[in-house]
């Protein structure tokens, strides 16, 4: 399973790649696609690796092959059908926008309470009275719905859709929906988007991290990140401070990091790795070095005295990845990193 943010970035990459292909572009580097998609190059490489696209980040991605890979990831084998509820201003706009657009996901039925609309064809989609919705959605096996009804009608419509078998709902209505946990709900809130845009426009476009909705991050992690942000401590000095043994020297001139991530699952490490992250792990394997290479990770600290072998050291040297080995476990090592940074600022 991947996160909804990853899926949404895939969709964005595909649209960008399709429009690049239409303008004759045949290959693209991760940093170029990243610039178009307004994400980091490491993010692009990580996302494409997650879907198993094996193009070379060094030689540039083949645009057509990349579109195909994203397609095999995003699109099911059969066409997925969608119902739209509420054929007013927005409903009309959505139907018009998607008319004959995506062969893999198609709006096949629309529902409304207005007798003037029902039994008409709107942008090629039949509009049916909402009293028939539950039966029709069930009979057609529709599992996705778009809600463009007024706020006060949204919950009832959503409940009916769920009892008819709908599993994913995109709601434009301004009211939150109370639905079973297993139902995927995406809210399209243009008002919140406009108010955020207006707020950040007043601040000159700057998005402060404090206003970035990171309220669920553990205070300890926040403190560590704020210590790192203010720290000039080079990784080699950090190694000395925590009693770790340096194995390879890393980038010439030394490296500072903005984040420390401890873990022993390659998928987690891939998610958290970046060119500003020190990875702390007891997973002393070539895979770790590959993660570091792919994500431009500047340093890895192996714990529990686990020694990297010759192949790993060679890879680290080739990629200027600093390797250190801490004699202690993950928690003790992270605690010492915290202490070293805290002392630096005391
Ligand atoms: P609208 O009044 O033009 O259309 C609503 C439609 O829903 C009407 O055709 C109405 O007959 C139908 N309807 C009402 N109750 C229903 C029910 N129980 N079942 C089925 N259909 C029902 O409104 P709109 O401007 O299209 O907005 C739709 C929703 O999207 C609203 O919740 C609105 O707040 C939200 N929204 C609209 C816009 C926009 O630009 N129009 C932007 C963002 C969000």
Tab-separated table of C-alpha atoms and ligand atoms in Angstrom:
chain	number	residue	atom	x	y	z
A	1	UNK	CA	0.000	0.000	0.000
A	2	UNK	CA	1.260	3.496	-0.777
A	3	UNK	CA	0.017	6.794	0.637
A	4	UNK	CA	-2.664	8.910	-1.013
A	5	UNK	CA	-0.045	11.638	-1.495
A	6	UNK	CA	2.128	9.247	-3.512
A	7	UNK	CA	-0.822	8.215	-5.671
A	8	UNK	CA	-1.734	11.849	-6.260
A	9	UNK	CA	1.884	12.687	-7.244
A	10	UNK	CA	1.841	9.750	-9.708
A	11	UNK	CA	-1.232	11.183	-11.362
A	12	UNK	CA	0.476	14.586	-11.560
A	13	UNK	CA	3.682	13.065	-13.027
A	14	UNK	CA	1.663	11.241	-15.663
A	15	UNK	CA	-0.171	14.377	-16.786
A	16	UNK	CA	3.109	16.311	-16.930
A	17	UNK	CA	4.858	13.515	-18.843
A	18	UNK	CA	1.950	13.231	-21.282
A	19	UNK	CA	2.091	16.923	-22.053
A	20	UNK	CA	5.908	16.766	-22.384
A	21	UNK	CA	5.580	13.821	-24.774
A	22	UNK	CA	3.078	15.811	-26.836
A	23	UNK	CA	5.666	18.564	-27.166
A	24	UNK	CA	8.249	16.054	-28.435
A	25	UNK	CA	10.237	15.353	-25.242
A	26	UNK	CA	11.528	11.749	-25.224
A	27	UNK	CA	13.578	11.578	-22.048
A	28	UNK	CA	13.743	13.554	-18.854
A	29	UNK	CA	15.981	13.697	-15.755
A	30	UNK	CA	14.489	13.326	-12.322
A	31	UNK	CA	15.410	16.905	-11.399
A	32	UNK	CA	13.619	18.224	-14.502
A	33	UNK	CA	10.438	16.289	-13.773
A	34	UNK	CA	10.770	17.391	-10.144
A	35	UNK	CA	10.863	21.051	-11.187
A	36	UNK	CA	7.684	20.667	-13.260
A	37	UNK	CA	5.922	18.774	-10.462
A	38	UNK	CA	7.187	21.157	-7.741
A	39	UNK	CA	8.696	18.351	-5.643
A	40	UNK	CA	12.301	17.365	-4.948
A	41	UNK	CA	14.321	15.204	-7.367
A	42	UNK	CA	14.764	12.664	-4.565
A	43	UNK	CA	10.982	12.512	-4.217
A	44	UNK	CA	10.590	11.749	-7.932
A	45	UNK	CA	13.231	8.997	-7.786
A	46	UNK	CA	11.663	7.486	-4.673
A	47	UNK	CA	8.146	7.548	-6.168
A	48	UNK	CA	9.221	5.943	-9.430
A	49	UNK	CA	11.174	3.307	-7.563
A	50	UNK	CA	8.110	2.513	-5.443
A	51	UNK	CA	6.117	1.719	-8.607
A	52	UNK	CA	8.959	-0.384	-9.946
A	53	UNK	CA	9.989	1.899	-12.820
A	54	UNK	CA	13.530	0.877	-13.551
A	55	UNK	CA	14.637	3.729	-15.815
A	56	UNK	CA	18.047	5.139	-15.042
A	57	UNK	CA	18.011	8.355	-12.984
A	58	UNK	CA	21.493	9.105	-14.324
A	59	UNK	CA	20.707	8.786	-18.028
A	60	UNK	CA	17.244	10.307	-17.755
A	61	UNK	CA	13.894	8.557	-17.770
A	62	UNK	CA	12.308	7.399	-21.005
A	63	UNK	CA	9.105	9.473	-21.075
A	64	UNK	CA	6.920	6.925	-22.899
A	65	UNK	CA	8.095	4.003	-20.722
A	66	UNK	CA	7.618	6.039	-17.593
A	67	UNK	CA	4.033	6.931	-18.619
A	68	UNK	CA	3.376	3.203	-19.200
A	69	UNK	CA	4.789	2.262	-15.800
A	70	UNK	CA	2.693	4.873	-14.028
A	71	UNK	CA	-0.304	3.621	-16.018
A	72	UNK	CA	0.220	0.029	-14.888
A	73	UNK	CA	0.432	1.271	-11.316
A	74	UNK	CA	-2.516	3.693	-11.346
A	75	UNK	CA	-4.958	2.022	-13.708
A	76	UNK	CA	-6.690	-1.238	-12.973
A	77	UNK	CA	-6.990	-3.900	-15.626
A	78	UNK	CA	-10.700	-3.140	-16.120
A	79	UNK	CA	-12.304	0.294	-16.573
A	80	UNK	CA	-13.520	1.730	-13.243
A	81	UNK	CA	-16.907	3.390	-13.326
A	82	UNK	CA	-17.924	6.463	-11.399
A	83	UNK	CA	-21.258	7.961	-10.319
A	84	UNK	CA	-21.783	11.708	-9.922
A	85	UNK	CA	-24.437	13.013	-7.537
A	86	UNK	CA	-25.767	16.566	-7.951
A	87	UNK	CA	-25.828	17.876	-11.506
A	88	UNK	CA	-25.819	21.622	-10.788
A	89	UNK	CA	-23.141	24.157	-11.727
A	90	UNK	CA	-20.225	22.104	-10.476
A	91	UNK	CA	-21.691	18.753	-11.508
A	92	UNK	CA	-22.049	20.042	-15.087
A	93	UNK	CA	-18.460	21.317	-15.045
A	94	UNK	CA	-17.104	17.977	-13.767
A	95	UNK	CA	-19.089	16.004	-16.365
A	96	UNK	CA	-17.885	18.297	-19.112
A	97	UNK	CA	-14.265	18.093	-17.950
A	98	UNK	CA	-14.177	14.309	-17.842
A	99	UNK	CA	-16.283	13.657	-20.933
A	100	UNK	CA	-14.360	10.998	-22.893
A	101	UNK	CA	-11.147	11.909	-21.100
A	102	UNK	CA	-9.806	8.935	-19.213
A	103	UNK	CA	-10.460	5.492	-20.671
A	104	UNK	CA	-9.599	3.814	-17.373
A	105	UNK	CA	-11.921	5.823	-15.104
A	106	UNK	CA	-15.230	7.061	-16.499
A	107	UNK	CA	-18.325	8.773	-15.107
A	108	UNK	CA	-21.143	6.517	-16.279
A	109	UNK	CA	-24.168	7.755	-14.313
A	110	UNK	CA	-25.334	11.015	-12.774
A	111	UNK	CA	-28.078	11.531	-10.181
A	112	UNK	CA	-30.132	14.535	-9.141
A	113	UNK	CA	-33.412	15.385	-7.397
A	114	UNK	CA	-34.409	17.956	-9.985
A	115	UNK	CA	-37.066	16.480	-12.327
A	116	UNK	CA	-35.967	18.887	-15.064
A	117	UNK	CA	-32.554	17.244	-15.155
A	118	UNK	CA	-33.474	13.609	-14.802
A	119	UNK	CA	-33.678	11.448	-17.883
A	120	UNK	CA	-31.536	13.924	-19.830
A	121	UNK	CA	-28.089	13.277	-21.297
A	122	UNK	CA	-25.475	15.664	-19.936
A	123	UNK	CA	-22.098	15.560	-21.687
A	124	UNK	CA	-22.901	12.005	-22.732
A	125	UNK	CA	-23.914	10.827	-19.242
A	126	UNK	CA	-27.491	9.908	-18.374
A	127	UNK	CA	-28.927	11.799	-15.411
A	128	UNK	CA	-31.241	9.662	-13.289
A	129	UNK	CA	-33.545	10.479	-10.368
A	130	UNK	CA	-31.702	10.053	-7.095
A	131	UNK	CA	-34.402	7.680	-5.776
A	132	UNK	CA	-33.017	5.080	-8.224
A	133	UNK	CA	-29.402	5.662	-7.207
A	134	UNK	CA	-28.933	2.869	-4.670
A	135	UNK	CA	-30.231	0.127	-6.975
A	136	UNK	CA	-28.461	1.392	-10.084
A	137	UNK	CA	-25.107	1.925	-8.406
A	138	UNK	CA	-25.312	-1.576	-6.951
A	139	UNK	CA	-26.395	-3.161	-10.254
A	140	UNK	CA	-23.611	-1.433	-12.181
A	141	UNK	CA	-21.040	-2.348	-9.519
A	142	UNK	CA	-19.947	1.286	-9.225
A	143	UNK	CA	-17.378	1.775	-6.458
A	144	UNK	CA	-16.407	5.442	-6.913
A	145	UNK	CA	-18.635	8.516	-6.535
A	146	UNK	CA	-18.278	12.273	-6.888
A	147	UNK	CA	-20.511	14.369	-4.632
A	148	UNK	CA	-21.509	17.756	-6.006
A	149	UNK	CA	-24.663	18.230	-3.949
A	150	UNK	CA	-25.333	21.052	-1.456
A	151	UNK	CA	-23.716	20.488	1.957
A	152	UNK	CA	-26.981	19.559	3.657
A	153	UNK	CA	-27.598	16.696	1.182
A	154	UNK	CA	-24.069	15.281	1.257
A	155	UNK	CA	-24.255	12.898	4.252
A	156	UNK	CA	-27.475	11.198	3.103
A	157	UNK	CA	-26.152	10.823	-0.421
A	158	UNK	CA	-22.868	9.400	0.888
A	159	UNK	CA	-24.687	6.918	3.163
A	160	UNK	CA	-26.805	5.699	0.260
A	161	UNK	CA	-23.745	5.335	-1.956
A	162	UNK	CA	-21.873	3.363	0.705
A	163	UNK	CA	-24.781	0.981	1.237
A	164	UNK	CA	-24.851	0.467	-2.537
A	165	UNK	CA	-21.206	-0.642	-2.466
A	166	UNK	CA	-19.262	2.576	-3.131
A	167	UNK	CA	-15.744	2.445	-1.647
A	168	UNK	CA	-14.263	5.836	-2.591
A	169	UNK	CA	-15.948	9.259	-2.495
A	170	UNK	CA	-14.682	12.589	-3.750
A	171	UNK	CA	-16.714	15.307	-2.078
A	172	UNK	CA	-16.952	18.922	-3.172
A	173	UNK	CA	-19.535	19.631	-0.466
A	174	UNK	CA	-18.246	21.799	2.392
A	175	UNK	CA	-19.472	19.434	5.145
A	176	UNK	CA	-17.372	16.653	6.701
A	177	UNK	CA	-18.779	13.160	6.166
A	178	UNK	CA	-19.110	10.523	8.889
A	179	UNK	CA	-18.382	7.252	7.101
A	180	UNK	CA	-16.902	3.847	7.968
A	181	UNK	CA	-13.092	3.916	8.225
A	182	UNK	CA	-12.609	1.680	5.226
A	183	UNK	CA	-14.227	4.239	2.896
A	184	UNK	CA	-11.696	6.452	1.124
A	185	UNK	CA	-12.850	10.097	1.139
A	186	UNK	CA	-11.133	12.960	-0.641
A	187	UNK	CA	-12.454	16.455	0.057
A	188	UNK	CA	-12.042	19.043	-2.672
A	189	UNK	CA	-12.172	22.213	-0.652
A	190	UNK	CA	-11.676	25.191	-2.934
A	191	UNK	CA	-12.616	27.628	-0.152
A	192	UNK	CA	-9.848	26.332	2.156
A	193	UNK	CA	-7.419	26.394	-0.782
A	194	UNK	CA	-8.339	30.010	-1.592
A	195	UNK	CA	-8.114	31.094	2.038
A	196	UNK	CA	-4.676	29.418	2.369
A	197	UNK	CA	-3.524	31.078	-0.852
A	198	UNK	CA	-4.752	34.453	0.421
A	199	UNK	CA	-3.076	33.890	3.800
A	200	UNK	CA	0.306	32.981	2.289
A	201	UNK	CA	0.025	35.749	-0.314
A	202	UNK	CA	-0.252	38.190	2.612
A	203	UNK	CA	2.939	36.647	4.075
A	204	UNK	CA	4.707	37.178	0.760
A	205	UNK	CA	4.268	33.548	-0.328
A	206	UNK	CA	6.352	32.101	2.513
A	207	UNK	CA	5.089	28.956	4.159
A	208	UNK	CA	6.556	28.805	7.650
A	209	UNK	CA	7.123	25.303	8.970
A	210	UNK	CA	5.248	26.217	12.163
A	211	UNK	CA	2.158	26.933	10.051
A	212	UNK	CA	2.638	23.767	8.053
A	213	UNK	CA	0.236	21.528	9.914
A	214	UNK	CA	2.945	19.384	11.488
A	215	UNK	CA	1.069	19.295	14.775
A	216	UNK	CA	1.222	15.513	15.031
A	217	UNK	CA	5.020	15.289	15.024
A	218	UNK	CA	6.464	14.138	18.319
A	219	UNK	CA	7.939	17.001	20.363
A	220	UNK	CA	11.259	15.131	20.679
A	221	UNK	CA	11.559	14.813	16.893
A	222	UNK	CA	10.664	18.492	16.473
A	223	UNK	CA	13.289	19.482	19.004
A	224	UNK	CA	15.858	17.276	17.277
A	225	UNK	CA	15.045	18.790	13.897
A	226	UNK	CA	15.206	22.326	15.260
A	227	UNK	CA	18.569	21.513	16.883
A	228	UNK	CA	19.806	20.094	13.590
A	229	UNK	CA	18.547	23.130	11.693
A	230	UNK	CA	20.695	25.375	13.880
A	231	UNK	CA	23.641	22.996	14.010
A	232	UNK	CA	26.883	23.418	12.135
A	233	UNK	CA	28.177	20.130	13.472
A	234	UNK	CA	29.770	18.055	10.740
A	235	UNK	CA	28.914	14.347	10.615
A	236	UNK	CA	32.499	13.411	11.447
A	237	UNK	CA	32.358	15.579	14.605
A	238	UNK	CA	29.005	14.035	15.485
A	239	UNK	CA	30.611	10.589	15.123
A	240	UNK	CA	33.351	11.561	17.581
A	241	UNK	CA	30.767	12.984	19.987
A	242	UNK	CA	28.677	9.829	20.078
A	243	UNK	CA	31.641	7.462	20.202
A	244	UNK	CA	31.059	6.038	16.708
A	245	UNK	CA	33.907	4.811	14.505
A	246	UNK	CA	34.245	6.455	11.103
A	247	UNK	CA	34.527	3.940	8.264
A	248	UNK	CA	34.369	6.191	5.189
A	249	UNK	CA	34.858	9.944	5.056
A	250	UNK	CA	31.835	11.075	3.017
A	251	UNK	CA	31.807	14.251	0.947
A	252	UNK	CA	35.038	16.208	0.773
A	253	UNK	CA	34.694	19.230	3.057
A	254	UNK	CA	32.303	17.461	5.447
A	255	UNK	CA	28.514	17.321	5.666
A	256	UNK	CA	25.847	18.678	7.979
A	257	UNK	CA	22.382	17.099	8.092
A	258	UNK	CA	18.894	18.445	8.788
A	259	UNK	CA	17.284	15.176	9.789
A	260	UNK	CA	18.092	11.910	11.522
A	261	UNK	CA	16.005	8.842	10.712
A	262	UNK	CA	16.345	5.534	12.492
A	263	UNK	CA	14.821	2.371	11.069
A	264	UNK	CA	15.514	-1.104	9.805
A	265	UNK	CA	12.998	-1.523	6.989
A	266	UNK	CA	14.207	-0.587	3.535
A	267	UNK	CA	10.747	0.757	2.565
A	268	UNK	CA	10.675	3.095	5.602
A	269	UNK	CA	14.228	4.189	4.996
A	270	UNK	CA	13.388	4.916	1.363
A	271	UNK	CA	10.456	7.052	2.451
A	272	UNK	CA	12.483	9.079	4.890
A	273	UNK	CA	15.819	9.269	3.116
A	274	UNK	CA	16.938	12.537	1.561
A	275	UNK	CA	20.118	14.425	0.771
A	276	UNK	CA	19.876	16.003	4.256
A	277	UNK	CA	19.260	12.827	6.278
A	278	UNK	CA	21.560	10.768	8.465
A	279	UNK	CA	20.182	7.221	8.446
A	280	UNK	CA	20.645	5.210	11.631
A	281	UNK	CA	20.156	1.478	11.149
A	282	UNK	CA	21.320	-1.981	12.075
A	283	UNK	CA	20.614	-3.079	8.524
A	284	UNK	CA	24.227	-3.284	7.380
A	285	UNK	CA	23.545	-4.494	3.848
A	286	UNK	CA	24.335	-3.451	0.292
A	287	UNK	CA	20.646	-2.488	-0.008
A	288	UNK	CA	21.230	0.301	2.503
A	289	UNK	CA	24.030	1.654	0.366
A	290	UNK	CA	21.754	1.483	-2.683
A	291	UNK	CA	19.123	3.512	-0.814
A	292	UNK	CA	21.820	6.033	0.057
A	293	UNK	CA	23.000	6.183	-3.541
A	294	UNK	CA	19.487	6.608	-4.913
A	295	UNK	CA	18.421	9.291	-2.467
A	296	UNK	CA	21.752	11.128	-2.205
A	297	UNK	CA	21.892	10.304	1.511
A	298	UNK	CA	25.064	11.889	2.954
A	299	UNK	CA	25.642	9.505	5.865
A	300	UNK	CA	24.693	6.215	7.487
A	301	UNK	CA	25.330	5.244	11.073
A	302	UNK	CA	25.234	1.482	11.643
A	303	UNK	CA	24.442	0.511	15.219
A	304	UNK	CA	25.210	-2.376	17.590
A	305	UNK	CA	28.776	-2.436	16.262
A	306	UNK	CA	27.606	-4.005	12.993
A	307	UNK	CA	30.479	-3.687	10.545
A	308	UNK	CA	29.934	-2.997	6.836
A	309	UNK	CA	31.700	-5.437	4.502
A	310	UNK	CA	34.146	-4.608	1.708
A	311	UNK	CA	31.483	-4.247	-1.010
A	312	UNK	CA	29.502	-1.796	1.115
A	313	UNK	CA	32.586	0.240	1.927
A	314	UNK	CA	33.493	0.376	-1.778
A	315	UNK	CA	29.977	1.591	-2.683
A	316	UNK	CA	30.089	4.201	0.082
A	317	UNK	CA	33.444	5.466	-1.149
A	318	UNK	CA	32.214	5.598	-4.753
A	319	UNK	CA	29.219	7.703	-3.711
A	320	UNK	CA	30.887	9.854	-1.037
A	321	UNK	CA	28.574	8.388	1.611
A	322	UNK	CA	29.918	8.770	5.122
A	323	UNK	CA	29.730	5.518	7.079
A	324	UNK	CA	30.098	5.307	10.825
A	325	UNK	CA	29.565	2.457	13.267
A	326	UNK	CA	28.152	3.040	16.727
A	327	UNK	CA	28.830	0.373	19.354
A	328	UNK	CA	25.403	1.073	20.908
A	329	UNK	CA	21.835	0.221	19.878
A	330	UNK	CA	19.443	2.438	17.873
A	331	UNK	CA	17.835	4.172	20.846
A	332	UNK	CA	21.061	4.831	22.721
A	333	UNK	CA	22.720	6.113	19.537
A	334	UNK	CA	19.820	8.486	18.764
A	335	UNK	CA	19.855	9.628	22.400
A	336	UNK	CA	23.561	10.447	22.133
A	337	UNK	CA	22.990	12.350	18.864
A	338	UNK	CA	20.287	14.368	20.615
A	339	UNK	CA	22.565	15.004	23.592
A	340	UNK	CA	25.483	16.066	21.391
A	341	UNK	CA	23.327	18.584	19.524
A	342	UNK	CA	21.648	19.834	22.692
A	343	UNK	CA	25.065	20.382	24.310
A	344	UNK	CA	26.272	22.237	21.200
A	345	UNK	CA	23.440	24.760	21.704
A	346	UNK	CA	23.554	24.909	25.493
B	1	LIG	P1	-25.855	23.774	-7.375
B	1	LIG	O1	-26.931	24.257	-6.457
B	1	LIG	O2	-25.681	24.452	-8.688
B	1	LIG	O3	-26.055	22.232	-7.659
B	1	LIG	C1	-26.436	21.291	-6.676
B	1	LIG	C2	-27.219	20.206	-7.393
B	1	LIG	O4	-27.454	19.174	-6.461
B	1	LIG	C3	-28.555	20.662	-7.941
B	1	LIG	O5	-28.724	20.241	-9.269
B	1	LIG	C4	-29.548	19.999	-7.005
B	1	LIG	O6	-30.788	19.714	-7.660
B	1	LIG	C5	-28.805	18.748	-6.629
B	1	LIG	N1	-29.257	18.128	-5.382
B	1	LIG	C6	-29.695	18.713	-4.260
B	1	LIG	N2	-29.977	17.782	-3.329
B	1	LIG	C7	-29.716	16.580	-3.878
B	1	LIG	C8	-29.802	15.247	-3.434
B	1	LIG	N3	-30.225	14.945	-2.200
B	1	LIG	N4	-29.420	14.264	-4.273
B	1	LIG	C9	-29.020	14.530	-5.526
B	1	LIG	N5	-28.905	15.794	-6.008
B	1	LIG	C10	-29.253	16.786	-5.202
B	1	LIG	O7	-24.531	23.804	-6.525
B	1	LIG	P2	-23.030	23.819	-7.074
B	1	LIG	O8	-22.571	25.216	-7.224
B	1	LIG	O9	-22.910	22.901	-8.232
B	1	LIG	O10	-22.250	23.222	-5.833
B	1	LIG	C11	-22.355	21.863	-5.502
B	1	LIG	C12	-21.561	21.564	-4.235
B	1	LIG	O11	-20.199	21.877	-4.470
B	1	LIG	C13	-21.978	22.405	-3.045
B	1	LIG	O12	-21.836	21.646	-1.882
B	1	LIG	C14	-21.001	23.565	-3.068
B	1	LIG	O13	-20.802	24.103	-1.781
B	1	LIG	C15	-19.749	22.881	-3.559
B	1	LIG	N6	-18.836	23.741	-4.302
B	1	LIG	C16	-19.249	24.444	-5.387
B	1	LIG	C17	-18.311	25.198	-6.091
B	1	LIG	C18	-18.669	25.954	-7.349
B	1	LIG	O14	-17.764	26.602	-7.892
B	1	LIG	N7	-19.889	25.887	-7.831
B	1	LIG	C19	-17.003	25.267	-5.681
B	1	LIG	C20	-16.622	24.530	-4.589
B	1	LIG	C21	-17.546	23.758	-3.914
